[in-house]
Coordinates of C-alpha atoms in Angstrom, one line a residue:
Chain A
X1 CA -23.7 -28.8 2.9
X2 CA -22.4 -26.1 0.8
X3 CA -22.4 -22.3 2.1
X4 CA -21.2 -19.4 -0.3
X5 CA -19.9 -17.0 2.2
X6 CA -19.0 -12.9 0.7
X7 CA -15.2 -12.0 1.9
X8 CA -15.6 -7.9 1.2
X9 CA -15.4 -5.4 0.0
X10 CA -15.8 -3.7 3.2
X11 CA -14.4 -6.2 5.6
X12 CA -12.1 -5.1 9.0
X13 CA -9.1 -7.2 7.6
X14 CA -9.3 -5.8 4.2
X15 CA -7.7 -2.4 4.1
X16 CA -8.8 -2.2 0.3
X17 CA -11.9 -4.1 -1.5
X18 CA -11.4 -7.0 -2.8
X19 CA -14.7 -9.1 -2.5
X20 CA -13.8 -13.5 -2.4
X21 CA -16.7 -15.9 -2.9
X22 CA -15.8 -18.4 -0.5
X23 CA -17.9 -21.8 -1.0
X24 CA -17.1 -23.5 2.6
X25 CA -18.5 -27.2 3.6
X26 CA -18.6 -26.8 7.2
X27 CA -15.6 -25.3 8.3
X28 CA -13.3 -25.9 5.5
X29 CA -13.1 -23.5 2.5
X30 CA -13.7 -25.3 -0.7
X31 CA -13.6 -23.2 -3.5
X32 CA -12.5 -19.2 -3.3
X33 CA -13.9 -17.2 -6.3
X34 CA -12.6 -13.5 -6.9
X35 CA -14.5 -10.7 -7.9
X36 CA -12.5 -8.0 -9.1
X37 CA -13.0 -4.3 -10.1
X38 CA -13.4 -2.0 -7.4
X39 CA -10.5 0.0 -7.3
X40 CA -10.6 0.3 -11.2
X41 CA -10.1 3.8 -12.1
X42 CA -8.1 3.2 -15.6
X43 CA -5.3 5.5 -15.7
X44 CA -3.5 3.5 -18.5
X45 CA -5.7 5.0 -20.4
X46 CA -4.5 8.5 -19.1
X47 CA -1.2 8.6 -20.8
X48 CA -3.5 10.1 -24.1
X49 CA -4.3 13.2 -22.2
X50 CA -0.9 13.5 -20.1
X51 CA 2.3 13.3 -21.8
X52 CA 5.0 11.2 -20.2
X53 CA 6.5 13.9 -18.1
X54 CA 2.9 14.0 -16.2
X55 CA 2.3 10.0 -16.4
X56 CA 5.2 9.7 -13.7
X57 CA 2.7 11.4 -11.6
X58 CA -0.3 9.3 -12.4
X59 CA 1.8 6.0 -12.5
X60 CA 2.6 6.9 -8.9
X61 CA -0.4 6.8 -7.5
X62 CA -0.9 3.3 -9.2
X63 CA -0.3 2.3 -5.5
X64 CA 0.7 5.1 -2.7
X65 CA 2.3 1.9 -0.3
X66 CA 5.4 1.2 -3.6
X67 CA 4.8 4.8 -5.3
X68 CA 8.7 5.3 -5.7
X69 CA 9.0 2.0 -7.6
X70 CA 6.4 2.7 -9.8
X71 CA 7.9 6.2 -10.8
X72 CA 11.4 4.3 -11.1
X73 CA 10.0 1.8 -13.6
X74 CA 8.4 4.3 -15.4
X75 CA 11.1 6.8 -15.8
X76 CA 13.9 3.8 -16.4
X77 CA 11.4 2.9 -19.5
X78 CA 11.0 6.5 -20.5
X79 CA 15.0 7.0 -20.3
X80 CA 15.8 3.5 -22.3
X81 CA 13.5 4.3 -24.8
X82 CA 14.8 8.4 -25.2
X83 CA 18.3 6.5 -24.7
X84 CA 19.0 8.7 -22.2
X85 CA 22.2 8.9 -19.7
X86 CA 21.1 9.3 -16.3
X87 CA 23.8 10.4 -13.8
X88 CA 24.8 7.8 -11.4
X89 CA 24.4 9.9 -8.4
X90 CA 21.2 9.9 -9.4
X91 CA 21.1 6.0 -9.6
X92 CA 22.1 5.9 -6.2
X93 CA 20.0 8.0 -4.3
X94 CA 16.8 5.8 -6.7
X95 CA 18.8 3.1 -4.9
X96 CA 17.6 4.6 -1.3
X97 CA 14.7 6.0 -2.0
X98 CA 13.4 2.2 -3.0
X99 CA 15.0 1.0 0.0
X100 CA 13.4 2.9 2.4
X101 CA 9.9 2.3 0.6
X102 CA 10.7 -1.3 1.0
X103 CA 11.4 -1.0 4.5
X104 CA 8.3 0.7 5.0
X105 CA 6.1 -1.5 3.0
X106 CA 7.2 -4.8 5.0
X107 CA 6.9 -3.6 8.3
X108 CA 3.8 -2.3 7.3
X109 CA 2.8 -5.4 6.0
X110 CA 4.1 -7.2 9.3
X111 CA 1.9 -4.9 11.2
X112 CA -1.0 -5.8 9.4
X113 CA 0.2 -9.9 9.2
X114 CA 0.4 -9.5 12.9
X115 CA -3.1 -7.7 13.1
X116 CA -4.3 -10.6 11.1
X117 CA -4.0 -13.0 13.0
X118 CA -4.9 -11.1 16.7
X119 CA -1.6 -9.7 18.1
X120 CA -2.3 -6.2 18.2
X121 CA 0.6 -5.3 20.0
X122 CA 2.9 -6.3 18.0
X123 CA 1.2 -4.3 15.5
X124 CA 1.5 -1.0 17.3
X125 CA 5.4 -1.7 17.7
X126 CA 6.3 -2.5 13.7
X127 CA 4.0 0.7 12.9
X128 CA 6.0 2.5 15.7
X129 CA 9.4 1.5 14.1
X130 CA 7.8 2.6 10.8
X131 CA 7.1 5.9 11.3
X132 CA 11.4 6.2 11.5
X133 CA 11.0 5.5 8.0
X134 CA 8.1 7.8 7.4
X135 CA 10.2 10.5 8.4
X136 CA 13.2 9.8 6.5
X137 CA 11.0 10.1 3.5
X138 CA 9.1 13.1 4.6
X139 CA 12.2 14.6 5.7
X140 CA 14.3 14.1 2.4
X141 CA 11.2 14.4 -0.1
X142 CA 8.7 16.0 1.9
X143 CA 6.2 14.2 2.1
X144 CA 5.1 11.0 4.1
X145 CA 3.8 8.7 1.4
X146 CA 4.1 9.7 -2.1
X147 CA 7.4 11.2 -2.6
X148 CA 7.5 12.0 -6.1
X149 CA 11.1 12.0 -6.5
X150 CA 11.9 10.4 -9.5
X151 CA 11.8 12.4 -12.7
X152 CA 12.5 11.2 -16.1
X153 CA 16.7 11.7 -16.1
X154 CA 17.0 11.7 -13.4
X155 CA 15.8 12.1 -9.7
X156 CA 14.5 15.9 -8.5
X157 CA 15.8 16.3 -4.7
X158 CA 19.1 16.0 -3.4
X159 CA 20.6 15.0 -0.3
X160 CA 22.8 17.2 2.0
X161 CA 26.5 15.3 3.9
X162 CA 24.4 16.4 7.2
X163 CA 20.9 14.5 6.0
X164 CA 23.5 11.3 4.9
X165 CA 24.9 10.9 8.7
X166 CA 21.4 11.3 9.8
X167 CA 19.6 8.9 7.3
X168 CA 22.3 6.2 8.8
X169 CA 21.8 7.1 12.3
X170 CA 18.2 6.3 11.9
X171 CA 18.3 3.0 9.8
X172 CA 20.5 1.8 12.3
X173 CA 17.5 2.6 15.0
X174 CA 15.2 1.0 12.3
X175 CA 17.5 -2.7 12.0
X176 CA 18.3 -2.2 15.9
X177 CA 14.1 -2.1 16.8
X178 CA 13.6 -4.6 14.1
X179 CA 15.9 -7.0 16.0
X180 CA 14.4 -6.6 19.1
X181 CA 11.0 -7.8 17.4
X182 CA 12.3 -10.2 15.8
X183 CA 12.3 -12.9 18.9
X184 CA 8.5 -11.9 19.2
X185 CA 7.2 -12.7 15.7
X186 CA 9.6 -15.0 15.1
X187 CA 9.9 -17.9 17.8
X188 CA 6.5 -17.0 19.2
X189 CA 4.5 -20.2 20.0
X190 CA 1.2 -18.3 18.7
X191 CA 2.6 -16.5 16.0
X192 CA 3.7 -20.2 14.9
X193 CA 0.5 -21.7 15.3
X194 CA -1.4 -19.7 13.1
X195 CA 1.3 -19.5 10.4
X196 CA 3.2 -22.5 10.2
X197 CA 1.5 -24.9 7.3
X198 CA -1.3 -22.6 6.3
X199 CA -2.0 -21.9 2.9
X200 CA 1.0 -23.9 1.0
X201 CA 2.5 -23.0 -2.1
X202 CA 4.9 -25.9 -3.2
X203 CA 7.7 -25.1 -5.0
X204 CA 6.4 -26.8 -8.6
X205 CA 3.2 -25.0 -7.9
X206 CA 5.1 -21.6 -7.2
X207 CA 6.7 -21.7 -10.4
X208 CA 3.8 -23.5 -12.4
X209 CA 1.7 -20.0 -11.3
X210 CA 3.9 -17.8 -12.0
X211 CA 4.4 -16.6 -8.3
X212 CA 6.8 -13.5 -7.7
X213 CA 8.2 -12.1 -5.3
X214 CA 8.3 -13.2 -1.2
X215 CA 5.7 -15.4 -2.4
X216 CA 7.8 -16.8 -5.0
X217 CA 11.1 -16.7 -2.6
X218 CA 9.1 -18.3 0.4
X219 CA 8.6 -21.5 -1.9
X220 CA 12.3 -21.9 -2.5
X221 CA 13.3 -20.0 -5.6
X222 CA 16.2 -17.6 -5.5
X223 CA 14.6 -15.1 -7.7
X224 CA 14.3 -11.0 -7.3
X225 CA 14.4 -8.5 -10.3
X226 CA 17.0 -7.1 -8.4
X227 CA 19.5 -9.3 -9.4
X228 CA 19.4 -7.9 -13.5
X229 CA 21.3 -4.9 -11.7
X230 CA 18.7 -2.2 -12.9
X231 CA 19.5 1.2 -11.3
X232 CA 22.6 1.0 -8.9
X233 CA 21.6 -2.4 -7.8
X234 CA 24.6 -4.0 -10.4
X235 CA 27.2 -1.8 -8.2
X236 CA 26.1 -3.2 -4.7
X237 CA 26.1 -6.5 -3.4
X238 CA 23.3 -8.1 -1.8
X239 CA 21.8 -11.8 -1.7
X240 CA 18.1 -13.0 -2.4
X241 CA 16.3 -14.2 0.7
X242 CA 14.5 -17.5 0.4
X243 CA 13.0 -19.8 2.7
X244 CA 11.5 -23.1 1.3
X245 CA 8.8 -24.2 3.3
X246 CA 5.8 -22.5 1.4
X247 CA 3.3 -21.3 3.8
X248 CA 2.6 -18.0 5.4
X249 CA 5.3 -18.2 8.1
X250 CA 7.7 -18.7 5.7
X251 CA 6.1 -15.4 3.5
X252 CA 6.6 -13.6 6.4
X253 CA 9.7 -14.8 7.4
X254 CA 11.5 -13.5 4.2
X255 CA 9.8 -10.2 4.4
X256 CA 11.2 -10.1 8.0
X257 CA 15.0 -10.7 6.8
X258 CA 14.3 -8.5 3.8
X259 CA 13.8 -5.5 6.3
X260 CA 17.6 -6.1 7.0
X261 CA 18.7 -6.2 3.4
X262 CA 17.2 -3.1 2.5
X263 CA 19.1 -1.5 5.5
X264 CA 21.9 -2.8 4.0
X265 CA 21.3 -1.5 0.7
X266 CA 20.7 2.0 2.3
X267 CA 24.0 1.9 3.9
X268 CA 25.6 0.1 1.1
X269 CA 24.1 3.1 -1.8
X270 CA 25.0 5.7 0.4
X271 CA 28.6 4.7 1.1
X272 CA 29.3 4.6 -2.7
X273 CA 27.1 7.9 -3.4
X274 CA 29.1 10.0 -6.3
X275 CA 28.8 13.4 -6.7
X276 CA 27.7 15.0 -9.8
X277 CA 24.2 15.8 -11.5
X278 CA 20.7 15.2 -10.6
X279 CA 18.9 15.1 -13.6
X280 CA 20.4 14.6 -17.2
X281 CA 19.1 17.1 -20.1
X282 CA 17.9 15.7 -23.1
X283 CA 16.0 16.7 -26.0
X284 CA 14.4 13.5 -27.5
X285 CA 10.7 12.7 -28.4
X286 CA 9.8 9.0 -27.1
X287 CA 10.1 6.3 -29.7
X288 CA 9.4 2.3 -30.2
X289 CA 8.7 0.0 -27.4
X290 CA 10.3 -1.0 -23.9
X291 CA 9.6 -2.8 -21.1
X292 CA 10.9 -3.0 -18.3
X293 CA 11.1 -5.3 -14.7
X294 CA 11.9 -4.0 -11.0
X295 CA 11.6 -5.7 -8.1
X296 CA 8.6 -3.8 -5.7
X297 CA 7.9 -5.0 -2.0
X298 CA 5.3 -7.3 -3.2
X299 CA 7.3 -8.8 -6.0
X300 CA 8.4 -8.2 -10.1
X301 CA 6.8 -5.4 -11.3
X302 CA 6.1 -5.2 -15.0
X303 CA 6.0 -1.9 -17.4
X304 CA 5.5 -2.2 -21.3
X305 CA 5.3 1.3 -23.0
X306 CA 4.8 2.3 -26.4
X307 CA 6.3 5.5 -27.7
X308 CA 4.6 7.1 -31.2
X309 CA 7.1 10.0 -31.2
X310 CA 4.5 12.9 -30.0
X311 CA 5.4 13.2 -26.3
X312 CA 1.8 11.5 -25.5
X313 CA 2.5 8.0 -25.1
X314 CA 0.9 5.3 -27.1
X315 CA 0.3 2.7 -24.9
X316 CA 1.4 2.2 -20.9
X317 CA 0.5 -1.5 -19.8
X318 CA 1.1 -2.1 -16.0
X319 CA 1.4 -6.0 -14.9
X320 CA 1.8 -6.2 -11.1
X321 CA 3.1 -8.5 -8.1
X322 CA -0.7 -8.9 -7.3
X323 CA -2.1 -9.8 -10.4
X324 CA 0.6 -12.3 -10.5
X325 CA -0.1 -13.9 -7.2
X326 CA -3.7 -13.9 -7.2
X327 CA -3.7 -17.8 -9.2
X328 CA -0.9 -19.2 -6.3
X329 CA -3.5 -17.7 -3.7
X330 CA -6.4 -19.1 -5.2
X331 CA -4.7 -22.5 -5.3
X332 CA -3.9 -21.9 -1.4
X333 CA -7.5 -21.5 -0.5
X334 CA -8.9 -24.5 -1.1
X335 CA -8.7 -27.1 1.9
X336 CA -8.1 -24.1 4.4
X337 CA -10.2 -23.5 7.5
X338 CA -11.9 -20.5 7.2
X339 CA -10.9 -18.8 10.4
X340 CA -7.3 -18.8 8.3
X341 CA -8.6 -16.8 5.2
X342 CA -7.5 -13.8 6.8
X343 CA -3.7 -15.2 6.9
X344 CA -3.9 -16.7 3.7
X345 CA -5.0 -13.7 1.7
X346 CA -2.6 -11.3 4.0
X347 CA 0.0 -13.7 3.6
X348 CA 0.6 -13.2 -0.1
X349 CA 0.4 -9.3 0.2
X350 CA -2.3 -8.3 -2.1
X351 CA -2.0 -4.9 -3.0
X352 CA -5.8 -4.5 -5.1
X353 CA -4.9 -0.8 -6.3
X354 CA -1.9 -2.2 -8.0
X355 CA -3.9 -5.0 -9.5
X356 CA -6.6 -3.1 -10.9
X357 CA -4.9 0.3 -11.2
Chain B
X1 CA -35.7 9.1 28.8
X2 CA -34.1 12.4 28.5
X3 CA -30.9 11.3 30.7
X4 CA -30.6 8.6 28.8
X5 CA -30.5 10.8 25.9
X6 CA -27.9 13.1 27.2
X7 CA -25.5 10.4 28.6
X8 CA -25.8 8.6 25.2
X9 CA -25.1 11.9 23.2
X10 CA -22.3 12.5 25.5
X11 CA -20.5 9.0 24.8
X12 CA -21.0 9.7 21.1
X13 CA -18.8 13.2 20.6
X14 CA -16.6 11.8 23.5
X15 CA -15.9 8.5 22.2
X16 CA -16.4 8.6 18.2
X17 CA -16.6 5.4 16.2
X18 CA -15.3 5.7 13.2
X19 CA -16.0 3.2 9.9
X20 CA -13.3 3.3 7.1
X21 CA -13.6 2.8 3.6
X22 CA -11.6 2.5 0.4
X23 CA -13.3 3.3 -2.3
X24 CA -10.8 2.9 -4.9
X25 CA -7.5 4.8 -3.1
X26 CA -4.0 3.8 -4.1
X27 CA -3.9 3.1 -0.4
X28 CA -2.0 6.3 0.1
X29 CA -4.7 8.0 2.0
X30 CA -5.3 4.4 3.8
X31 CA -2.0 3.8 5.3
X32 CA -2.4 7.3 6.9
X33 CA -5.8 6.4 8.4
X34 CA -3.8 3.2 9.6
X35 CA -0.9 5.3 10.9
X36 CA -3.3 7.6 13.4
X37 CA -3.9 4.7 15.3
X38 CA -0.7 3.7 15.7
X39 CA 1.8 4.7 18.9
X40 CA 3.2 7.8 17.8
X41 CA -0.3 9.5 16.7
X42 CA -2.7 7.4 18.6
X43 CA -6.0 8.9 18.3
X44 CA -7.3 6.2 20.5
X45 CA -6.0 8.9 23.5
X46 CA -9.1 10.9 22.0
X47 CA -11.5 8.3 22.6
X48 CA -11.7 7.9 18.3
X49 CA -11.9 4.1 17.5
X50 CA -11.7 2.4 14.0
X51 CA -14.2 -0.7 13.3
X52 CA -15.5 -2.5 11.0
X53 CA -19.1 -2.9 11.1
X54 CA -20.9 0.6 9.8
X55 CA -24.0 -0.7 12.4
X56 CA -21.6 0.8 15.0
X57 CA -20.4 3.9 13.2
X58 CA -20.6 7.2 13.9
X59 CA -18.5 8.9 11.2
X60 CA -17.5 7.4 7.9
X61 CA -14.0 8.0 6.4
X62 CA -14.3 7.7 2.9
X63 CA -11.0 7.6 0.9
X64 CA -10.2 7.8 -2.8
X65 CA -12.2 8.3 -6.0
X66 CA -15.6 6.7 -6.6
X67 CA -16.0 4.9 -9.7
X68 CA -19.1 3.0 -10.8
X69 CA -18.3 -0.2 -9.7
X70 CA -17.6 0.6 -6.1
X71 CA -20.8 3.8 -5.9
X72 CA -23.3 0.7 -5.0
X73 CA -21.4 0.0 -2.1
X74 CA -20.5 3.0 -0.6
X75 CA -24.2 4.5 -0.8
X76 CA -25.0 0.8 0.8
X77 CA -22.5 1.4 3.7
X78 CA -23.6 5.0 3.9
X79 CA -27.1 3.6 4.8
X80 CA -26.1 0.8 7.0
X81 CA -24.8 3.5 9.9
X82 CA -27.3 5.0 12.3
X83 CA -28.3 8.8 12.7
X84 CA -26.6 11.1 13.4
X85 CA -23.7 10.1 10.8
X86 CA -20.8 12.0 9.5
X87 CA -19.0 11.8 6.4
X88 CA -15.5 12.5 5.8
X89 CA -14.0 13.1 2.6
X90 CA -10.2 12.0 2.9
X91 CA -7.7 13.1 -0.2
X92 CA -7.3 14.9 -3.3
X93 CA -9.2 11.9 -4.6
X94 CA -12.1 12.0 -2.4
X95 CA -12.7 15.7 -3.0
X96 CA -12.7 15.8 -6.4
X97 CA -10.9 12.7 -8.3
X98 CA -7.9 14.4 -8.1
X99 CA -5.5 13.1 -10.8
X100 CA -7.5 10.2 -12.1
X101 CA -10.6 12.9 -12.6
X102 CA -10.8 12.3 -16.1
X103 CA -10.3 8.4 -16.1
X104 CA -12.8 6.4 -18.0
X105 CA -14.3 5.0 -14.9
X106 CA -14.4 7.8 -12.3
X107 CA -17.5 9.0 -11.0
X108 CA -15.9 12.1 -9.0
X109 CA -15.5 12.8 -5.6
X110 CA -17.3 11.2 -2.9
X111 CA -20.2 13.8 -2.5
X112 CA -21.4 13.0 -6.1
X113 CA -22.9 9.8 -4.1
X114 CA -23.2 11.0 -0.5
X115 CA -23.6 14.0 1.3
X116 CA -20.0 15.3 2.9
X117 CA -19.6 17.2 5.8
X118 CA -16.0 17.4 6.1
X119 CA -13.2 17.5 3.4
X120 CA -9.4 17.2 4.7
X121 CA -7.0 17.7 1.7
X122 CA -3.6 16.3 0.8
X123 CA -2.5 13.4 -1.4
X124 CA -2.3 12.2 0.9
X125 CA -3.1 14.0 3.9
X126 CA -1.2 14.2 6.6
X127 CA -2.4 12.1 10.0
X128 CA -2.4 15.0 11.8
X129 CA -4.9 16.7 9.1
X130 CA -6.9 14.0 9.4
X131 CA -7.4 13.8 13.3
X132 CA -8.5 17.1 12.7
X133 CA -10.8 16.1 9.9
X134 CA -12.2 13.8 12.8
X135 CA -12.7 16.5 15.7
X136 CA -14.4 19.1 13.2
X137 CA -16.9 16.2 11.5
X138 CA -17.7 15.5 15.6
X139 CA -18.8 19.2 15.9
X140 CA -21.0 19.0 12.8
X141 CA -22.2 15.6 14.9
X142 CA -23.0 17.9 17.6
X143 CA -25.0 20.3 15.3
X144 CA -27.2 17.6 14.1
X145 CA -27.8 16.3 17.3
X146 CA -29.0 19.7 18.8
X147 CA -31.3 20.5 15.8
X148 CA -33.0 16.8 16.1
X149 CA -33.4 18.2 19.6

């Protein structure tokens, strides 16, 4: 017998509303239908009232968890289109700032995996190890989740030799903690039974969807926006991580060992940090079309902008991780137990204000 | 009766449940709501605990803007959770819409669709703000409690 069962909006797993149809037969989930729209609030649209100097603002509250990534898209766009020379100490400390998002965006996201599937614990201790990174931010930008740092030329706060030493001491903590977790969500028997083999994305499938991201990495392909070298990431030296079994453990496993790459980054940007200017002047009116990738937590993020020569931009058109990985989790539903939805749909990290901005 | 009135009035400003909602955030406000629960703010020391069934609520947390997609639900939640209720209004976007007030599909701030008692400002507030949101909406709990007598 066929059920249609309503996944959301409101639902305790959900921190945001997304609402799945889920037609189950018995206990296994048939079809998953999605139902879109709630977070909508149209701020492409925006950019005809707030000229682009404002739109980094607006474009970083597409999504508060990756707001620093959003901004750095944005303003990299802005500056290819003005053709404008930002400094490279600037570069660098975009470098950290992303970094330190992405460290707190995965063990947020292993906090809430964990959650997820029942091991509350485990979810008070990556939350604790967190707030480290809460306070770098807040401590360096001043404030806790949308640190508004990135300008167009450039970035608008500096860092003091004192602040550097300190930053260091504390991602050391961070990867130190992280380690001692590691054993626990890693080689857990339970944590293993609920992940291992649900909701699997083979690797022909991965690429046939147009994964990104973990969720694209997870499946076997060696692929991170990264890699193009955007911002300093062409002057340091780090490998994609990739794990090619396909289901949630194997998500979660290269978020995990991504937490220690960014802490390598961090260290890595602020070893090779140059002195020099924040911000470059210019004195330019934007012009013609860019886009541009990044790599965000959850995976490539996309920005096309159109520039009419008034300093109101034409058109801003946002494509992100989620959206991308939406038709990969669909294709994972199906065939599921429905006690997993909950891993499933974590597993990909949806992110529904990106998705519907 | 009236004991049992008093003990049950007690447990509800000692021990507040509290329902969160998203209603269109950019998960800012969210993650903050997340973090007072967590070890280093733990507002579970204060009796405060988050669930997810409004059935059992006491005070909604309601953050980010209302648009017209999402107005149906929260007036639905609003009216799932039994009297006396309090509403909290969490974030520059709660309050008023903040930046995305003049977007094509933003209703406002939350009290366009509910009443509010409490408003705690920030974008995004900070979790200490908002543990404080808490313990003022419980007094306001307290005030309607008294008046129904």
């Amino acid at each position: 017998m066929r059920t249609i069962l309503p996944f959301g909006p409101q639902h305790p797993v959900l921190p945001e509303p997304i609402h799945l149809k889920l037609v189950v037969e018995e206990e296994k989930v048939v079809e998953a239908l999605p139902n879109l729209g709630y977070v909508h609030r149209g701020l492409e649209k925006l950019t005809d009232i707030r000229d682009y100097n404002q739109m980094v603002n607006i474009v970083e509250r597409v999504c508060g968890i990756c707001s620093c990534i959003h901004a750095l898209n944005f303003c990299e766009a802005v500056e290819e289109m003005m053709k404008i020379e930002v400094p490279q100490r600037a570069h660098f400390l975009r470098v950290m700032w992303s970094e330190i998002h992405r460290i707190h965006s995965h063990l947020l996201w292993l906090g809430l995996f964990a959650d997820g599937f029942g091991f509350e614990s485990l979810f008070m201790q990556l939350w604790r190890i967190r707030e480290r990174s809460m306070d770098l931010m807040e401590a360096t930008a001043g404030n806790r989740v949308v640190i508004s740092t990135n300008i167009v030329g450039g970035v608008r706060k500096d860092i003091t030799e004192e602040q550097k030493t300190w930053i260091l001491a504390e991602i050391d903590k961070i990867e130190a903690e992280v380690r001692q977790v590691e054993k626990t969500l890693l080689s857990d028997y339970t944590v293993k039974s609920r992940c291992c083999g649900k909701g699997v994305l083979t690797k022909e499938q991965a690429h046939q969807l147009g994964a990104v991201g973990p969720c694209l990495r997870g499946s076997g392909w060696a692929q991170d926006a990264r890699m193009t070298g955007y911002a300093a990431y062409g002057q340091l030296d780090f490998e994609p991580v990739v794990e090619h079994d396909g289901d949630s453990y194997a998500r979660c496993v290269v978020r995990f060992r991504e937490v220690y790459t960014s802490c390598d980054l961090v260290r890595q940007a602020l070893a090779k940090l140059p002195g020099g200017e924040l911000a470059a002047k210019f004195k330019a009116k934007p012009e013609g079309e860019v886009w541009r990738r990044v790599e965000q937590p959850r995976g490539e993020l996309f920005y096309y902008i159109k520039g009419n020569g008034s300093k109101f931009l034409e058109r801003v058109r946002i494509r992100t991780p989620t959206f991308a990985n939406i038709p990969p989790l669909l294709a994972m539903l199906p065939g599921c137990d429905l006690a997993d939805v909950p891993v499933i749909v974590l597993s990909i990290d949806p992110c529904i204000s990106c998705t519907e901005r | 009766m009236s004991m049992l009135k008093d003990w049950i009035n007690k447990g509800r400003l000692k021990s507040p449940w509290v329902v969160h909602f998203d209603c269109g955030s950019c998960n800012g406000c969210d993650i903050e709501v997340l973090a007072c629960l967590t070890p280093v703010y733990d507002v579970e020391r204060f009796g405060i605990l988050n669930i997810g069934d409004p059935k059992h609520a006491d005070v909604l947390l309601v953050t980010g803007t209302v648009n017209h997609r999402n107005k149906h639900v929260l007036k639905n939640i609003y009216d799932q959770m039994p009297e006396p209720k309090a509403v909290i209004a969490m974030g520059a976007c709660g309050l008023t819409g903040g930046v995305f007030r003049e977007a094509y599909n933003v209703v406002g701030g939350v009290d366009k669709v509910i009443p509010v008692d409490v408003y705690v400002r920030g974008c995004p507030p900070k979790p200490e703000a908002i543990i404080d949101g808490v313990v003022l909406a419980l007094e306001k709990v307290k005030a309607k409690l008294e008046a129904a007598g």
